Coordinates of N, CA and C and ligand atoms in Angstrom, one line a residue:
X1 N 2.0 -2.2 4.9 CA 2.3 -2.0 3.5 C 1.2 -2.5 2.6
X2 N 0.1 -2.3 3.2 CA -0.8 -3.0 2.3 C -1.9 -1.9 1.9
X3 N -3.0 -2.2 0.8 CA -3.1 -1.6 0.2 C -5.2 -1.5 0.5
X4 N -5.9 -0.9 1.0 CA -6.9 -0.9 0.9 C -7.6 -0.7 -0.4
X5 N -9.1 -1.6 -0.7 CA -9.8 -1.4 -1.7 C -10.2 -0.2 -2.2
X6 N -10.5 0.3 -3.4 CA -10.6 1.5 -3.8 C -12.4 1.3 -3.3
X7 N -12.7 2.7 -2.9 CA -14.4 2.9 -2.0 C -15.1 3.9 -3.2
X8 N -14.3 5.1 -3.1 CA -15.1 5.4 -4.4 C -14.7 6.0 -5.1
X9 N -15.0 6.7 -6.7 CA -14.5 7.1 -7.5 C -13.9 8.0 -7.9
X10 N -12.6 7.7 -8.5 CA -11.3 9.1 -8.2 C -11.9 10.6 -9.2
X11 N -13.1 10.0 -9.8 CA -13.3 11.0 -10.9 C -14.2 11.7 -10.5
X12 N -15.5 11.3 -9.9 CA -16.9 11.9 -9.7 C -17.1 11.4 -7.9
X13 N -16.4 10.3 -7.1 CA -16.8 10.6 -5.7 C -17.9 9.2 -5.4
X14 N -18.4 8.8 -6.1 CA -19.4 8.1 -6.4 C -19.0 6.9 -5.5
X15 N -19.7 5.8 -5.1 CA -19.3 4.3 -4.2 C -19.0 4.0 -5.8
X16 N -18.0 3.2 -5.6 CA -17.7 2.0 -6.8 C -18.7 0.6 -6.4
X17 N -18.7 0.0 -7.6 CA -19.1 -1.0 -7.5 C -17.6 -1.9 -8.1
X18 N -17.6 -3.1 -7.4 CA -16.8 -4.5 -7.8 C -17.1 -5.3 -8.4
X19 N -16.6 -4.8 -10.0 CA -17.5 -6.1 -10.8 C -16.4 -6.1 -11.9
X20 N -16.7 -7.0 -12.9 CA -15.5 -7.3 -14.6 C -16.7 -6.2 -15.0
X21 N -15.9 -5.3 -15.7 CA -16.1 -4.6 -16.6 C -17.0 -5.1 -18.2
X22 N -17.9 -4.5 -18.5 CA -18.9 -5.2 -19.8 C -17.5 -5.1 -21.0
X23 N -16.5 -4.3 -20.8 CA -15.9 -4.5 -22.3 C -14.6 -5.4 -22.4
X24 N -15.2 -6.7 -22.5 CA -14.1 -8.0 -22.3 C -13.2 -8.0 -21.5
X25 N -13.1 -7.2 -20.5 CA -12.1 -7.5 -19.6 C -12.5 -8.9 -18.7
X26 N -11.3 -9.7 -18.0 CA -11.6 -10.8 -17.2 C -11.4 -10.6 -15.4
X27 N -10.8 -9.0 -14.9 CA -11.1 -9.2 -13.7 C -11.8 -8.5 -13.1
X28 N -12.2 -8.6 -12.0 CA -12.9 -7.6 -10.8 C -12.3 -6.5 -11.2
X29 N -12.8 -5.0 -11.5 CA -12.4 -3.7 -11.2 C -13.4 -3.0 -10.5
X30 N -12.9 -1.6 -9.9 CA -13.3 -0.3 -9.3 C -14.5 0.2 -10.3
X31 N -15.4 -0.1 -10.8 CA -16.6 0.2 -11.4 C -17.1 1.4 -11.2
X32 N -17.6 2.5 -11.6 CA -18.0 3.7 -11.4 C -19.7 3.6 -12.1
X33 N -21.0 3.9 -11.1 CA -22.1 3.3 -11.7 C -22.7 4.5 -12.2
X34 N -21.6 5.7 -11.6 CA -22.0 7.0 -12.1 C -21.3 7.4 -13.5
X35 N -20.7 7.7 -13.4 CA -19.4 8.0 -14.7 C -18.8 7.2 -15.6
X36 N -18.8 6.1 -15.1 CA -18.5 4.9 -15.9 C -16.8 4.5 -15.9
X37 N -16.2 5.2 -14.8 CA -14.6 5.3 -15.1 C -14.0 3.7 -14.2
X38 N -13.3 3.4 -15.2 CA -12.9 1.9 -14.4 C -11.2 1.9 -13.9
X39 N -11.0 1.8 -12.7 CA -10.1 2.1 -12.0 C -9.2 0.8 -12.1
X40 N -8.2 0.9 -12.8 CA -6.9 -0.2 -12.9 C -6.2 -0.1 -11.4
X41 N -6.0 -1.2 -10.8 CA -4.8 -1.1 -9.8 C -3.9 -2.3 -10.0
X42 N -2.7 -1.5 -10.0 CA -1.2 -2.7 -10.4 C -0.4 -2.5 -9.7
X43 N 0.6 -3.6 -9.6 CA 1.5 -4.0 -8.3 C 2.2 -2.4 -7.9
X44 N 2.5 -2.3 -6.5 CA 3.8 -1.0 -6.4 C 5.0 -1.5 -6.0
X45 N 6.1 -0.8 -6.9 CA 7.3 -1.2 -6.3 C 8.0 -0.4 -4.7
X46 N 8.5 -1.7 -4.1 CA 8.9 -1.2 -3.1 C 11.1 -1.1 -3.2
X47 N 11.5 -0.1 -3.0 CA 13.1 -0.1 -3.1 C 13.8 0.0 -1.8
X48 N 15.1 -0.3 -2.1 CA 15.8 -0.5 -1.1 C 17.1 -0.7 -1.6
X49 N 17.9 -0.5 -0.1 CA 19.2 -1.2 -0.1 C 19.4 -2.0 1.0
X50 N 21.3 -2.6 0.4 CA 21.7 -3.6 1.7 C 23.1 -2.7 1.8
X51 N 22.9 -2.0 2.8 CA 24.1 -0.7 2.8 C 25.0 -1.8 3.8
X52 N 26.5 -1.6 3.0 CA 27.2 -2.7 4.1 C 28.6 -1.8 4.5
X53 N 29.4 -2.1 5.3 CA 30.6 -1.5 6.0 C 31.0 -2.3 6.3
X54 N 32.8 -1.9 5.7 CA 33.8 -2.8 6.2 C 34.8 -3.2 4.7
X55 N 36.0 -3.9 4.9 CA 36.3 -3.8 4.0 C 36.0 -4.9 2.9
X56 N 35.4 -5.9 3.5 CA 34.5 -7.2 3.1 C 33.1 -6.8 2.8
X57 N 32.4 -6.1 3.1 CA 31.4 -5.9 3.7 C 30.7 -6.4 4.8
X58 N 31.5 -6.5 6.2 CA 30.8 -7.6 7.0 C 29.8 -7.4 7.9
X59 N 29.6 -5.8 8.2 CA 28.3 -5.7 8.5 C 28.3 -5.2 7.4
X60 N 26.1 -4.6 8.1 CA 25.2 -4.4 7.0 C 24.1 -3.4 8.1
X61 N 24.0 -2.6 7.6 CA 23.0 -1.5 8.0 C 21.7 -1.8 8.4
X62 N 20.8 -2.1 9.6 CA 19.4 -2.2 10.0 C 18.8 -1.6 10.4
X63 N 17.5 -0.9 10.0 CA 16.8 0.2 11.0 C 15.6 -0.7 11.9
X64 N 15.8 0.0 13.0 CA 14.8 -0.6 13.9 C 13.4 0.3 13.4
X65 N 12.0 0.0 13.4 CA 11.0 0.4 13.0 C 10.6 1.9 14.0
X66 N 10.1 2.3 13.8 CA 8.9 3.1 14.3 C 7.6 3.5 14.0
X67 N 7.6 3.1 13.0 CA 6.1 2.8 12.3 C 5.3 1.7 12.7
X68 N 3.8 1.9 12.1 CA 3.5 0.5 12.4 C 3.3 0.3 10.3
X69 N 3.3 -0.8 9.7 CA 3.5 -2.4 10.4 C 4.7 -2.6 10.7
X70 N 4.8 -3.5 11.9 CA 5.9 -4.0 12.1 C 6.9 -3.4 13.4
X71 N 6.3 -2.4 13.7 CA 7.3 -1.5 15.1 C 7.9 -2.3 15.5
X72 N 8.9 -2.0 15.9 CA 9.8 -2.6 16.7 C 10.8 -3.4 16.0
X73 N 10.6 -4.1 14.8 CA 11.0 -4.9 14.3 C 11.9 -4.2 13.6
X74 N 13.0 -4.9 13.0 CA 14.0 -4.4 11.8 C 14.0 -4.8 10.8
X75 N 14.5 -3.9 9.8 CA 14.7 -3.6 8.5 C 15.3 -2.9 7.5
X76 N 15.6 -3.5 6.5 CA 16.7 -2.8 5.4 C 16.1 -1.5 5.2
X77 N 16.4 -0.2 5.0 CA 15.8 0.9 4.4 C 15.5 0.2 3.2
X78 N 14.0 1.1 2.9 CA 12.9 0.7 1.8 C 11.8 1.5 1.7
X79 N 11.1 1.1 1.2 CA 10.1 2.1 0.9 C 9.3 2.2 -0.4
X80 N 8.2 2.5 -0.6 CA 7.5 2.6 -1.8 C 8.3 3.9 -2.8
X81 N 8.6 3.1 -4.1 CA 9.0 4.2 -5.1 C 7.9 5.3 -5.3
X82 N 8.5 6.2 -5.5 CA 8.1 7.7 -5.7 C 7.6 7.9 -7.1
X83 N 6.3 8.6 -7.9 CA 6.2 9.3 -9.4 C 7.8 9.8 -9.6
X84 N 8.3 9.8 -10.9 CA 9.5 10.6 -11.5 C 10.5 10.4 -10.5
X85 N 10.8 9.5 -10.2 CA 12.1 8.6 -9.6 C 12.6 7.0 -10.7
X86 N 13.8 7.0 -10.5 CA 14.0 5.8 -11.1 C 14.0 4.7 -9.6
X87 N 14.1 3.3 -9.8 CA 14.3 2.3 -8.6 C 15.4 2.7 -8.1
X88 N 17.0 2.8 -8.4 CA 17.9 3.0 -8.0 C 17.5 4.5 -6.8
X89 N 17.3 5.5 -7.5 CA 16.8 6.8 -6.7 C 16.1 6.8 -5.6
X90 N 15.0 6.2 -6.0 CA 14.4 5.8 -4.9 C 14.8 5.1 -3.5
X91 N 15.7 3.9 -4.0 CA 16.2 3.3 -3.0 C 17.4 3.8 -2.3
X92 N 17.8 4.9 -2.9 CA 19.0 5.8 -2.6 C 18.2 6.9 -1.3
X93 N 17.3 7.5 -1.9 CA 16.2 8.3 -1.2 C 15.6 7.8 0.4
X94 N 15.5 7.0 0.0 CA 15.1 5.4 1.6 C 15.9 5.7 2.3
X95 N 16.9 5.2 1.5 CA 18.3 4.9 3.0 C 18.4 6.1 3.7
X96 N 18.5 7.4 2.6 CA 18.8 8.6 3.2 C 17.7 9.1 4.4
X97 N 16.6 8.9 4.2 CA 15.3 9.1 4.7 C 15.2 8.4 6.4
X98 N 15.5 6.9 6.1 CA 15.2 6.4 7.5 C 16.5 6.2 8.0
X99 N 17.6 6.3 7.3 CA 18.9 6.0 8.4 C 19.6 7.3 8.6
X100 N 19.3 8.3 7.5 CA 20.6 9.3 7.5 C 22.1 8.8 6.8
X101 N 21.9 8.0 6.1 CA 23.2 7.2 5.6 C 23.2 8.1 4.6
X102 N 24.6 7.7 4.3 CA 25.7 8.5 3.4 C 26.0 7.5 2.6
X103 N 25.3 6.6 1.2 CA 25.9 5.5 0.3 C 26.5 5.8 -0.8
X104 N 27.0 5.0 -1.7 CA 27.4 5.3 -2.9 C 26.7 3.5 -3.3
X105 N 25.4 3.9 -4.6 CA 24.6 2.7 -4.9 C 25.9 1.8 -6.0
X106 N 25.7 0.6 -5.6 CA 25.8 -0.6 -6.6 C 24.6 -1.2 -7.1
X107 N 25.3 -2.5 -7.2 CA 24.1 -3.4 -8.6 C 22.9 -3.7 -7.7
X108 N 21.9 -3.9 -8.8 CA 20.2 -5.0 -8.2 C 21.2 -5.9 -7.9
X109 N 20.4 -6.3 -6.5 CA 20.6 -7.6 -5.4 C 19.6 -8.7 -5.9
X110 N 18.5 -8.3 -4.7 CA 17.2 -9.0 -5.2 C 16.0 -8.5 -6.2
X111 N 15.6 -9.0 -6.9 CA 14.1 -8.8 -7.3 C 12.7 -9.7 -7.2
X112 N 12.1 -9.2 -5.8 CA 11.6 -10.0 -5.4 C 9.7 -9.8 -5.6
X113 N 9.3 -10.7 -6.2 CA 7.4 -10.6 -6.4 C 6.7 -11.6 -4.8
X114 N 5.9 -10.1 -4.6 CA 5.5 -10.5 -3.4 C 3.4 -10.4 -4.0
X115 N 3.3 -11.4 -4.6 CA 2.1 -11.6 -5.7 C 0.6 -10.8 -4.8
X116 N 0.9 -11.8 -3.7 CA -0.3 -11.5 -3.0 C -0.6 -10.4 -2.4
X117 N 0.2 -9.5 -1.9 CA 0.0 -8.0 -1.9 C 0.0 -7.1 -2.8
X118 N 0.4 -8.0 -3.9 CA 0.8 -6.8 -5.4 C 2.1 -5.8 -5.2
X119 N 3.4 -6.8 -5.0 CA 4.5 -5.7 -4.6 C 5.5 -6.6 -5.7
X120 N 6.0 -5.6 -5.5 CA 7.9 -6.2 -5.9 C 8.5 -5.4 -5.3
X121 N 9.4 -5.9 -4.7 CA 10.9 -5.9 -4.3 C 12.0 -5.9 -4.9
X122 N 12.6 -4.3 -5.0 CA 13.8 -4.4 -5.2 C 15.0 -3.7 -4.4
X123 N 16.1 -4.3 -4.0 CA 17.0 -4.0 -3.3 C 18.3 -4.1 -4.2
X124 N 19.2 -3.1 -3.6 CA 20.4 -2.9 -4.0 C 21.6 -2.7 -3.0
X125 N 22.3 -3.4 -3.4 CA 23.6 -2.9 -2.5 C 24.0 -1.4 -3.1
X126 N 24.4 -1.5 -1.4 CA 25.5 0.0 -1.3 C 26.3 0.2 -0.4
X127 N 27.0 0.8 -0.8 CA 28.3 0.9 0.1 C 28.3 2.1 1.2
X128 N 28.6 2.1 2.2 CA 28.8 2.5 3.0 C 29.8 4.0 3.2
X129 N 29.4 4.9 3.1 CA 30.7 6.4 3.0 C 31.2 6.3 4.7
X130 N 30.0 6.0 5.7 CA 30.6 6.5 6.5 C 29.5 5.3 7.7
X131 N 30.3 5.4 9.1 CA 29.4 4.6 10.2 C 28.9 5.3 10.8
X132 N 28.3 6.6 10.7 CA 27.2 7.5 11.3 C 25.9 7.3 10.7
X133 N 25.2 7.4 11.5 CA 24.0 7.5 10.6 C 22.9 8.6 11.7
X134 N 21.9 9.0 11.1 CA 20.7 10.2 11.8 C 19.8 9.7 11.2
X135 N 18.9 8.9 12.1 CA 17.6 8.0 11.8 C 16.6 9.0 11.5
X136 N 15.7 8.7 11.0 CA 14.8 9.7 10.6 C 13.5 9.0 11.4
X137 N 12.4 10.1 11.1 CA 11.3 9.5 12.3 C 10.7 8.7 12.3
X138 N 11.2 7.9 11.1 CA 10.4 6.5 10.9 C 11.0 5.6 11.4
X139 N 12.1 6.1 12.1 CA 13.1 5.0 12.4 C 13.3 5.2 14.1
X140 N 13.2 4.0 14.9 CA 14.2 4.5 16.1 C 15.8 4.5 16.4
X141 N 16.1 3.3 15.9 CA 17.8 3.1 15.8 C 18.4 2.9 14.5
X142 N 19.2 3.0 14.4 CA 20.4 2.9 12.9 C 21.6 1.6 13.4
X143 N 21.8 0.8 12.7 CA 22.7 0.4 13.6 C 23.4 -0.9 12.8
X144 N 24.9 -1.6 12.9 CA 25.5 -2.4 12.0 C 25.6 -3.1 12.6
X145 N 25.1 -4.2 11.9 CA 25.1 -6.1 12.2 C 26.2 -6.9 11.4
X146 N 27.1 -7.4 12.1 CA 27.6 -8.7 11.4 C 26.6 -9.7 11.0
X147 N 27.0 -11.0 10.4 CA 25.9 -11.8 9.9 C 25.8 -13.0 11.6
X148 N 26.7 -13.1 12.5 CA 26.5 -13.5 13.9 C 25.1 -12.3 14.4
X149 N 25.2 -11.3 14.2 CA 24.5 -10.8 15.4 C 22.7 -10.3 14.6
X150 N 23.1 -10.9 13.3 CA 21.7 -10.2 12.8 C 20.1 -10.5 13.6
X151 N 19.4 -10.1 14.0 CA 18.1 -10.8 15.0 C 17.6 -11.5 13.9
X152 N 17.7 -12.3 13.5 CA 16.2 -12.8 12.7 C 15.2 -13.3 12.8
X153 N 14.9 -13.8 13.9 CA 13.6 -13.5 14.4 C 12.9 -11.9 14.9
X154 N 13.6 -11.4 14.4 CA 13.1 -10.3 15.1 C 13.4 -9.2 13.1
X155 N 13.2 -9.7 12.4 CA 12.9 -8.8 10.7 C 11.7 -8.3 10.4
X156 N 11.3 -7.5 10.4 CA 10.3 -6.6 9.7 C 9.0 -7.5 8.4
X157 N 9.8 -8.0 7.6 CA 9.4 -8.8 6.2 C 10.4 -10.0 5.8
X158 N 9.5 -10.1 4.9 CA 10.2 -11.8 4.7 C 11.1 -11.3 3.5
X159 N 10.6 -10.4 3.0 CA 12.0 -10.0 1.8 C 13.1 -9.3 2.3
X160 N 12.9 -8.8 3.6 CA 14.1 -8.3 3.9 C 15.3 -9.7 4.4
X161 N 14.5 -10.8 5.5 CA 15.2 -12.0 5.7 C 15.9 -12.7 4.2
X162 N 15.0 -12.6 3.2 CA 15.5 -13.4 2.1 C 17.0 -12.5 1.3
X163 N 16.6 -11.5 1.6 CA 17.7 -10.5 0.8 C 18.8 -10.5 2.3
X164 N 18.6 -10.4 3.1 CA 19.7 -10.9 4.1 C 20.6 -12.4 3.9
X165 N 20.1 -13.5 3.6 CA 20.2 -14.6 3.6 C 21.2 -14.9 2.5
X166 N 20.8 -14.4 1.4 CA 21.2 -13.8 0.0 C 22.8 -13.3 0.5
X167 N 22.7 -12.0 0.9 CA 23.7 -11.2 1.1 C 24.9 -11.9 1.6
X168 N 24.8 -12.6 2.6 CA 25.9 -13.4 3.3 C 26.5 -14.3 2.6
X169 N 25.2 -15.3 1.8 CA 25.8 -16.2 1.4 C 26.8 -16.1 -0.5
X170 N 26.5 -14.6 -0.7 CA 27.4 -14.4 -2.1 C 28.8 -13.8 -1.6
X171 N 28.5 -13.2 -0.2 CA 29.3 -12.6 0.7 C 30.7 -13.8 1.0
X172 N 30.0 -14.8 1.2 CA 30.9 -16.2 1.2 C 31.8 -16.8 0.8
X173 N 30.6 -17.0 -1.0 CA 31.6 -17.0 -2.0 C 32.2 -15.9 -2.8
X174 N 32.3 -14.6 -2.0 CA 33.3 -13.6 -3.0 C 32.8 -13.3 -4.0
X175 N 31.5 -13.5 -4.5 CA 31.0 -12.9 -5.5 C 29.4 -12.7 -5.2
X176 N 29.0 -11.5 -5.6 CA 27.4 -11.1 -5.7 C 26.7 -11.4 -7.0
X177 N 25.8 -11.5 -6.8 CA 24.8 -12.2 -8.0 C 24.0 -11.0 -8.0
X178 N 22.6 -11.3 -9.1 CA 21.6 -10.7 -8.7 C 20.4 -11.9 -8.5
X179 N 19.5 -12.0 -7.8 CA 18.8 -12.6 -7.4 C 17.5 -12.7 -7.4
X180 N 16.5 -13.8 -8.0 CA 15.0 -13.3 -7.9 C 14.4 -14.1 -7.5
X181 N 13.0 -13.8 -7.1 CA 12.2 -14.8 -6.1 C 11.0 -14.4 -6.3
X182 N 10.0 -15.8 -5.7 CA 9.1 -14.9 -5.0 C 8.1 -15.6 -4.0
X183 N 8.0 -14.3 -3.3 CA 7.5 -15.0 -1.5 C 6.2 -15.2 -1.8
X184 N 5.7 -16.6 -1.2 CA 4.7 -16.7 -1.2 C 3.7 -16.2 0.1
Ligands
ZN201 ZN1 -17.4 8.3 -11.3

């Protein structure tokens, strides 16, 4: 999920150069030595849910990877928001995408700034219509964890562990919060 440097210019094709801009700006940008167009890049949101089943919620929905980063590993459905989606939709979109889940969305869980890659994290609960799920090809398995059987050495990202950790422990006290952080 990371993000390579911009090479050359989205307008004319040109190699960029990496430098602060002459008109008072203070950081490094995508410099264009031909055209002059200066290329802004800002954080992307990544969405999600914590799709749970049961009448507690005592599991919680995990896809096993099939992508790389991270194959093999597991994780909450997620995914980079889409142009002309809201966060909710998007995260609605994910679940549907890599698990085949059938949810009805609740509240922001976490909102999490992951600085150094330029992300945020947002996750939401949702509830569960049904315990089927049809993984999509990003995914190899679909599959429901109590909070005993979650692997956690074995998570995808650290916002997914934190937003798991989260989960159980409002799960505890009978009430959900919304939650913010950010991983260093
Ligand atoms: Zn250019």
């Amino acid at each position: 999920m990371f993000r390579a440097p911009i090479q050359h210019c989205r307008q004319c094709g040109t190699a960029v150069e990496h430098r602060i801009p002459d008109d008072g700006d203070t950081k490094v940008r995508a410099v264009c030595p031909s055209c002059g167009t200066i290329h802004y890049e800002n954080p992307l949101n990544v969405v999600g849910t914590v799709p749970h089943w049961g009448p507690t919620g005592e599991q919680v929905l995990l896809c096993k990877r099939n992508i790389e980063p991270r194959l093999g590993k597991w994780t909450l459905p997620a995914g980079f928001m889409e142009l002309n989606e809201t966060t909710a939709e998007g995260a609605m979109r994910e679940t549907h995408e890599e698990a085949g889940a059938q949810i009805e969305m609740q509240g922001l869980f976490t909102l999490l700034n992951v600085a150094r890659v330029g992300q945020v994290h947002l996750y939401y609960r949702a509830r569960l219509l049904s315990d089927r799920f049809e993984p999509g090809h990003e995914t190899q398995e679909a599959r429901l964890f109590t909070e005993a059987e979650i692997p956690w050495e074995e998570l995808a990202f650290r916002t997914v562990k934190e937003t798991l950790e989260r989960y159980f422990e409002d799960r505890r006290k009978g009430h959900f919060g919304v939650h913010t952080g950010d991983i260093a």
